[in-house]
Short mmCIF file of C-alpha atoms and ligand atoms in Angstrom, two decimals:
data_model
loop_
_atom_site.label_atom_id
_atom_site.label_comp_id
_atom_site.label_asym_id
_atom_site.label_seq_id
_atom_site.Cartn_x
_atom_site.Cartn_y
_atom_site.Cartn_z
CA MET A 1 0.37 0.02 -0.08
CA SER A 2 1.15 3.58 -0.80
CA HIS A 3 -0.26 6.22 0.71
CA HIS A 4 2.39 9.23 -1.17
CA GLU A 5 2.28 12.05 -2.80
CA ALA A 6 3.88 9.73 -5.73
CA THR A 7 5.59 10.41 -8.78
CA HIS A 8 4.16 8.58 -11.70
CA SER A 9 6.08 7.23 -14.77
CA SER A 10 4.54 10.36 -16.24
CA GLY A 11 5.86 12.92 -13.76
CA LYS A 12 2.74 13.79 -12.86
CA ARG A 13 2.43 14.11 -8.97
CA ASP A 14 -0.47 12.90 -6.87
CA PHE A 15 -1.42 13.55 -2.94
CA LEU A 16 -2.82 10.34 -1.55
CA GLY A 17 -1.44 11.11 1.68
CA PHE A 18 2.09 12.64 2.95
CA THR A 19 4.63 9.83 2.67
CA GLY A 20 6.75 11.20 0.09
CA LEU A 21 7.12 14.80 1.30
CA ASP A 22 9.59 15.95 3.74
CA ALA A 23 9.05 18.26 6.58
CA GLY A 24 10.48 21.11 4.17
CA LYS A 25 8.18 20.46 1.40
CA ILE A 26 5.27 20.63 4.00
CA ILE A 27 6.61 23.73 5.09
CA GLU A 28 6.99 25.39 1.44
CA LEU A 29 3.19 24.22 0.94
CA PHE A 30 2.49 26.35 4.24
CA ASP A 31 4.15 29.28 3.00
CA TYR A 32 2.30 29.02 -0.21
CA SER A 33 -1.01 28.78 1.52
CA LEU A 34 -0.45 31.95 3.52
CA HIS A 35 0.77 33.88 0.33
CA ILE A 36 -2.75 32.82 -1.28
CA LYS A 37 -4.56 33.53 1.46
CA ARG A 38 -3.47 37.13 2.09
CA ASN A 39 -3.74 37.93 -1.42
CA ARG A 40 -7.47 36.97 -1.26
CA GLU A 41 -7.82 38.74 1.87
CA GLN A 42 -6.39 41.97 0.36
CA ASN A 43 -8.22 41.63 -2.92
CA ARG A 44 -4.84 41.53 -4.69
CA ASN A 45 -4.12 39.57 -8.17
CA SER A 46 -7.89 38.75 -8.56
CA ASP A 47 -7.71 38.97 -11.98
CA GLU A 48 -3.78 38.43 -12.78
CA PHE A 49 -3.33 35.24 -10.74
CA ARG A 50 -5.40 32.48 -12.90
CA PRO A 51 -2.11 29.45 -12.73
CA ILE A 52 -5.01 27.05 -13.89
CA ARG A 53 -6.83 29.16 -16.12
CA HIS A 54 -8.48 26.77 -18.80
CA LYS A 55 -7.73 23.84 -16.73
CA THR A 56 -10.43 21.45 -15.56
CA VAL A 57 -10.86 19.18 -12.29
CA ALA A 58 -12.95 16.38 -12.23
CA MET A 59 -14.25 15.90 -8.88
CA ILE A 60 -15.79 12.34 -7.61
CA PHE A 61 -17.81 12.16 -4.24
CA SER A 62 -19.25 8.82 -3.11
CA LYS A 63 -19.83 10.35 0.06
CA PRO A 64 -21.53 13.52 1.39
CA SER A 65 -19.80 16.67 2.19
CA LEU A 66 -19.91 20.32 2.52
CA ARG A 67 -16.55 21.67 3.19
CA THR A 68 -14.59 19.63 0.63
CA ARG A 69 -16.91 20.07 -2.05
CA VAL A 70 -17.11 23.63 -1.57
CA SER A 71 -13.30 24.55 -0.97
CA PHE A 72 -12.66 22.38 -3.94
CA GLU A 73 -14.76 23.73 -6.12
CA LEU A 74 -14.22 27.53 -4.88
CA GLY A 75 -10.60 27.02 -5.30
CA VAL A 76 -10.32 26.03 -8.72
CA TYR A 77 -12.88 28.55 -9.67
CA GLU A 78 -10.24 31.32 -8.12
CA LEU A 79 -7.47 29.86 -9.58
CA GLY A 80 -9.10 30.61 -13.23
CA GLY A 81 -10.32 26.72 -13.86
CA HIS A 82 -13.77 25.14 -13.94
CA ALA A 83 -14.73 22.14 -11.73
CA ILE A 84 -16.77 19.16 -12.83
CA SER A 85 -18.82 17.60 -9.62
CA LEU A 86 -19.90 13.81 -10.27
CA GLU A 87 -21.60 12.18 -7.72
CA GLY A 88 -20.03 8.43 -7.31
CA LYS A 89 -23.19 6.65 -7.04
CA ALA A 90 -24.09 8.11 -10.42
CA ILE A 91 -21.22 7.10 -12.33
CA GLY A 92 -20.89 4.24 -10.59
CA VAL A 93 -17.07 3.84 -9.71
CA GLY A 94 -16.25 0.08 -10.28
CA GLU A 95 -19.64 -1.00 -10.68
CA ARG A 96 -21.20 0.79 -14.11
CA GLU A 97 -17.57 1.01 -15.08
CA SER A 98 -14.20 0.13 -14.30
CA VAL A 99 -11.96 2.56 -11.89
CA GLU A 100 -9.25 1.78 -14.62
CA ASP A 101 -11.41 3.03 -17.28
CA ILE A 102 -12.47 6.22 -15.36
CA ALA A 103 -8.85 6.91 -14.89
CA ARG A 104 -7.92 6.91 -18.19
CA LEU A 105 -10.90 8.69 -19.63
CA LEU A 106 -11.05 11.62 -17.22
CA SER A 107 -7.39 11.99 -17.88
CA ARG A 108 -8.42 12.62 -21.81
CA TYR A 109 -11.02 15.38 -20.51
CA ASN A 110 -9.37 16.70 -17.26
CA ASP A 111 -6.29 18.20 -15.88
CA ALA A 112 -7.15 16.99 -12.18
CA ILE A 113 -9.12 14.47 -9.95
CA VAL A 114 -10.34 14.91 -7.19
CA ALA A 115 -11.66 12.00 -5.28
CA ARG A 116 -13.61 11.10 -1.87
CA LEU A 117 -14.16 7.59 -1.76
CA HIS A 118 -14.69 4.66 0.09
CA GLU A 119 -12.09 1.76 0.24
CA HIS A 120 -8.31 3.61 -0.38
CA SER A 121 -7.65 0.94 -2.65
CA ILE A 122 -9.79 2.91 -5.01
CA ILE A 123 -7.91 6.09 -5.22
CA GLU A 124 -4.20 4.02 -5.36
CA THR A 125 -6.00 2.67 -8.64
CA LEU A 126 -7.18 5.87 -9.74
CA ALA A 127 -4.25 7.48 -9.15
CA SER A 128 -1.90 4.65 -10.91
CA HIS A 129 -3.88 4.68 -14.19
CA ALA A 130 -4.54 8.37 -14.74
CA ASP A 131 -2.26 10.41 -16.23
CA ILE A 132 -3.45 13.73 -14.05
CA PRO A 133 -2.89 14.29 -10.82
CA VAL A 134 -5.26 12.72 -8.06
CA ILE A 135 -5.83 14.38 -4.98
CA ASN A 136 -7.27 12.42 -1.96
CA ALA A 137 -10.29 14.02 -1.02
CA LEU A 138 -10.95 11.23 2.41
CA THR A 139 -11.27 7.75 1.90
CA ASP A 140 -11.93 5.18 4.77
CA LEU A 141 -8.05 5.24 5.32
CA SER A 142 -7.50 8.68 5.42
CA HIS A 143 -8.10 12.59 4.90
CA PRO A 144 -4.59 14.31 4.15
CA CYS A 145 -6.52 17.43 2.92
CA GLN A 146 -8.24 17.75 6.05
CA VAL A 147 -4.82 17.35 8.49
CA LEU A 148 -2.67 19.73 6.36
CA ALA A 149 -5.07 22.56 6.82
CA ASP A 150 -5.53 21.87 10.49
CA ALA A 151 -1.52 21.98 10.75
CA PHE A 152 -1.12 25.03 8.22
CA THR A 153 -3.56 26.87 11.12
CA LEU A 154 -1.47 26.21 13.94
CA TYR A 155 1.53 27.60 11.79
CA GLU A 156 -0.30 30.38 10.82
CA LYS A 157 -1.11 31.18 14.10
CA GLY A 158 2.03 30.81 15.24
CA LEU A 159 1.57 27.83 17.62
CA TRP A 160 3.14 25.41 15.41
CA HIS A 161 6.63 24.80 17.11
CA ASP A 162 8.67 21.34 17.29
CA GLY A 163 7.81 19.62 20.17
CA ILE A 164 3.87 20.86 19.92
CA LYS A 165 1.58 18.45 21.92
CA VAL A 166 -1.45 17.34 19.82
CA VAL A 167 -3.99 15.01 21.45
CA PHE A 168 -6.43 13.20 19.09
CA VAL A 169 -9.63 12.40 21.29
CA GLY A 170 -11.59 9.32 19.86
CA ASP A 171 -11.58 7.24 17.08
CA GLY A 172 -8.51 5.85 15.34
CA ASN A 173 -10.22 6.94 12.12
CA ASN A 174 -9.31 8.23 8.73
CA VAL A 175 -8.76 11.98 10.20
CA ALA A 176 -6.53 9.98 13.01
CA ASN A 177 -4.72 8.16 10.62
CA SER A 178 -3.38 11.30 8.61
CA TRP A 179 -2.60 12.89 11.72
CA ILE A 180 -0.10 9.74 12.84
CA GLU A 181 1.03 9.84 8.86
CA LEU A 182 2.04 13.77 9.47
CA ALA A 183 3.53 12.88 12.62
CA GLY A 184 6.23 10.57 10.54
CA ILE A 185 7.49 13.95 9.18
CA LEU A 186 6.97 16.81 11.16
CA PRO A 187 8.96 16.57 14.57
CA PHE A 188 5.81 16.70 17.07
CA ASN A 189 3.97 14.76 19.63
CA PHE A 190 1.21 13.00 18.74
CA VAL A 191 -0.96 11.39 21.34
CA LEU A 192 -4.16 9.29 20.10
CA THR A 193 -6.56 8.47 22.83
CA CYS A 194 -9.07 6.09 21.75
CA PRO A 195 -11.12 3.21 23.42
CA PRO A 196 -9.15 -0.10 23.05
CA GLY A 197 -11.06 -1.82 19.89
CA TYR A 198 -11.01 1.70 17.44
CA MET A 199 -7.41 1.89 17.04
CA PRO A 200 -5.62 3.46 14.22
CA ASP A 201 -4.14 1.64 10.81
CA GLU A 202 -1.45 -0.71 12.05
CA GLN A 203 0.79 -0.73 9.17
CA LEU A 204 0.41 3.57 9.17
CA LEU A 205 1.49 3.81 12.43
CA GLN A 206 4.57 1.48 11.90
CA GLN A 207 5.84 3.29 9.25
CA ALA A 208 5.16 6.52 11.00
CA ARG A 209 7.00 5.41 14.45
CA SER A 210 9.63 4.15 12.02
CA ARG A 211 10.55 7.41 10.89
CA ALA A 212 8.84 9.92 13.53
CA LYS A 213 11.36 12.75 14.82
CA GLY A 214 8.71 13.55 17.37
CA THR A 215 6.63 10.89 19.53
CA ILE A 216 3.32 8.76 18.87
CA GLU A 217 1.21 7.38 21.46
CA ILE A 218 -1.96 5.39 22.08
CA VAL A 219 -3.36 6.23 25.40
CA HIS A 220 -6.50 4.61 26.21
CA ASP A 221 -6.70 7.08 29.36
CA PRO A 222 -7.94 10.30 27.91
CA TYR A 223 -7.43 12.49 31.44
CA GLN A 224 -4.18 11.09 31.20
CA ALA A 225 -3.64 11.75 27.19
CA VAL A 226 -4.29 15.34 27.61
CA LYS A 227 -2.07 16.31 30.08
CA ASP A 228 -0.02 19.77 29.15
CA ALA A 229 -1.77 19.41 25.75
CA ASP A 230 -1.09 22.31 23.47
CA VAL A 231 -3.94 21.02 20.82
CA LEU A 232 -6.97 18.78 21.44
CA TYR A 233 -8.43 17.43 18.02
CA THR A 234 -11.57 15.53 17.78
CA ASP A 235 -13.86 13.88 14.80
CA VAL A 236 -17.19 12.59 14.63
CA TRP A 237 -17.67 9.14 16.38
CA THR A 238 -19.09 7.31 13.56
CA SER A 239 -17.54 8.12 10.28
CA MET A 240 -19.72 7.93 7.30
CA GLY A 241 -20.21 4.45 5.92
CA GLN A 242 -20.65 3.20 9.58
CA GLU A 243 -23.80 4.45 10.32
CA GLU A 244 -25.05 1.27 11.53
CA GLU A 245 -22.57 1.01 14.18
CA SER A 246 -23.84 4.51 15.62
CA ALA A 247 -26.02 3.01 18.73
CA GLU A 248 -22.96 0.90 19.82
CA ARG A 249 -20.33 3.91 19.13
CA LEU A 250 -22.29 6.45 20.92
CA ARG A 251 -21.85 3.74 24.12
CA VAL A 252 -18.12 3.00 23.73
CA PHE A 253 -16.95 6.52 23.10
CA LYS A 254 -19.11 8.28 26.01
CA GLU A 255 -15.91 9.33 28.37
CA TYR A 256 -13.92 10.51 24.89
CA GLN A 257 -16.11 13.97 24.66
CA ILE A 258 -14.01 16.83 24.78
CA ASN A 259 -15.61 19.01 27.25
CA SER A 260 -14.77 21.63 29.78
CA ALA A 261 -13.28 19.08 32.28
CA LEU A 262 -11.00 17.64 29.81
CA LEU A 263 -9.94 20.82 28.36
CA ALA A 264 -8.91 21.91 32.10
CA GLU A 265 -6.35 19.01 31.84
CA ALA A 266 -4.51 20.42 29.15
CA LYS A 267 -2.32 23.40 28.90
CA ALA A 268 -4.36 26.97 29.80
CA SER A 269 -3.10 27.83 26.30
CA ALA A 270 -4.75 24.95 24.59
CA VAL A 271 -6.63 25.08 21.49
CA VAL A 272 -9.32 22.73 20.34
CA MET A 273 -10.12 21.96 16.82
CA HIS A 274 -12.22 19.61 15.00
CA CYS A 275 -12.56 18.88 11.29
CA MET A 276 -16.41 19.12 11.25
CA PRO A 277 -19.19 18.26 10.75
CA ALA A 278 -19.82 18.25 14.58
CA HIS A 279 -22.13 16.88 16.91
CA ARG A 280 -22.62 19.04 19.69
CA GLY A 281 -22.96 17.16 23.13
CA GLN A 282 -21.13 13.66 21.56
CA GLU A 283 -17.81 13.98 20.75
CA ILE A 284 -17.42 17.83 21.58
CA SER A 285 -19.67 19.83 23.78
CA ALA A 286 -21.55 22.83 22.81
CA GLU A 287 -19.40 25.09 25.24
CA VAL A 288 -16.04 23.99 23.97
CA MET A 289 -17.18 24.01 20.41
CA ASP A 290 -18.34 27.60 20.51
CA GLY A 291 -15.72 28.83 23.17
CA PRO A 292 -12.88 30.92 23.16
CA GLN A 293 -10.32 27.84 22.55
CA SER A 294 -11.68 26.87 19.65
CA ILE A 295 -10.24 27.72 16.28
CA ILE A 296 -12.80 24.97 14.16
CA ILE A 297 -13.93 27.59 12.13
CA ASP A 298 -10.69 28.95 11.01
CA GLU A 299 -9.64 25.76 10.49
CA ALA A 300 -12.42 24.50 8.33
CA GLU A 301 -11.88 28.30 6.19
CA ASN A 302 -8.12 27.05 5.70
CA ARG A 303 -9.35 23.89 3.67
CA LEU A 304 -9.70 26.35 0.74
CA HIS A 305 -6.23 28.38 1.14
CA VAL A 306 -4.21 24.85 1.56
CA GLN A 307 -6.17 23.16 -1.30
CA LYS A 308 -5.68 26.02 -3.68
CA ALA A 309 -1.65 26.08 -2.99
CA LEU A 310 -1.91 22.11 -3.29
CA MET A 311 -3.53 22.72 -6.94
CA VAL A 312 -1.16 24.88 -8.00
CA LYS A 313 1.35 22.80 -6.90
CA LEU A 314 0.10 20.05 -8.48
CA MET A 315 -1.10 21.58 -11.53
CA ASN A 316 1.45 24.47 -12.12
CA HIS A 317 4.79 23.03 -11.06
CA ASP A 318 6.62 26.67 -12.42
CA GLU A 319 4.20 28.86 -10.83
CA TYR A 320 4.71 27.12 -7.72
CA ARG A 321 8.36 26.82 -8.31
CA LYS A 322 8.68 30.54 -8.86
CA PHE A 323 6.90 31.45 -5.81
CA HIS A 324 9.65 29.55 -3.82
CA LEU A 325 12.38 31.23 -5.88
CA THR A 326 11.03 34.95 -5.28
CA HIS A 327 10.44 34.14 -1.61
CA ARG A 328 14.14 33.04 -1.10
CA LEU A 329 15.82 35.98 -2.87
CA MET A 330 13.52 38.24 -0.83
CA ARG A 331 14.49 36.60 2.37
CA ALA A 332 18.26 36.58 1.38
CA ALA A 333 18.27 40.07 0.30
CA ASN A 334 16.44 41.11 3.61
CA SER A 335 18.87 39.36 5.52
CA LEU A 336 21.58 41.54 3.66
CA LYS A 337 19.92 44.64 4.67
CA SER A 338 19.56 43.42 8.38
N1 CP B 1 -13.91 18.15 7.17
C1 CP B 1 -14.64 17.60 5.94
O1 CP B 1 -14.11 17.16 5.38
O2 CP B 1 -16.17 18.18 6.10
P1 CP B 1 -16.92 17.44 4.52
O3 CP B 1 -17.06 16.22 4.77
O4 CP B 1 -18.14 18.18 4.74
O5 CP B 1 -16.48 18.00 3.19
N1 NVA B 2 -14.32 10.78 10.08
C1 NVA B 2 -14.89 11.66 9.13
C2 NVA B 2 -14.50 12.58 8.89
C3 NVA B 2 -15.62 13.62 8.22
C4 NVA B 2 -14.92 14.77 7.35
C5 NVA B 2 -15.61 10.59 8.40
O1 NVA B 2 -14.85 9.57 7.34
O2 NVA B 2 -17.01 10.51 8.12
#
């Protein structure tokens, strides 16, 4: 199984996960995301900056979505391209036709594919048979666009530093797996507190641990886990596709709610994150979700900026490189001045 920003024989790049990236490349992507965000806020470059002009992106959604769909569609529009939204059910991924044929066909029509799918192996098949970049917009295994936006949010707020302690409270699910994958690359301390039996992907965990410069721990007691945490993070107890388990999950996860009592055990400066959609009264109390330590809406907004940066990187690499060369030159010039 590979989860990487793979390079295909044609030279095209995919974004299926973090493996294949290093810390430097992730920070570069954050700096570019910040640049894109500032430009948008200041309404600069609005007409001139169209790095994917005349390019089109096919988006396949086999599961529901609000943030991912809107942020990608808007992102493509703002970069000068056009997005085509396809319902997984309507096109019958692997049913009406094979994943391989979908990949080959969309490669003739479009310039990139964004896909939200069930089994992770489907996106790997899609990526290996497409000649255009494929971006993972969530699978049963991982949700790297989300975790990229999450880490960027901490970076942007000046909260990211080596050794930051991030505690994910809840299910060892796709979002938790992507955090673990990131902990194999960036030097920070990651703790997952989950009930026994709701562990993350074993293979991802082992790979990340073998590379990690920080630590990756699994602690079943949530109160013990969140001690001295800088970030408390949570996600739904029942992910899309697990609906029939929801009654059982409500019972099993009861002690894994981020509420004021749990938050009080973290650092006083701790921030609270959630990838949304959120269920107040289940994985997070309303008080904490809407309280002063929550940066949840900022994190959701940042999906847009980070994904725009990612699309420029994958779809117009010359533009992406140009930014970084200029950025480096400017920094060198500034350090000569001072
Ligand atoms: N966080 C997230 O991916 O939201 P959607 O499922 O609404 O896209
Ligand atoms: N773990 C959740 C994330 C939703 C964005 C799910 O897969 O449903």
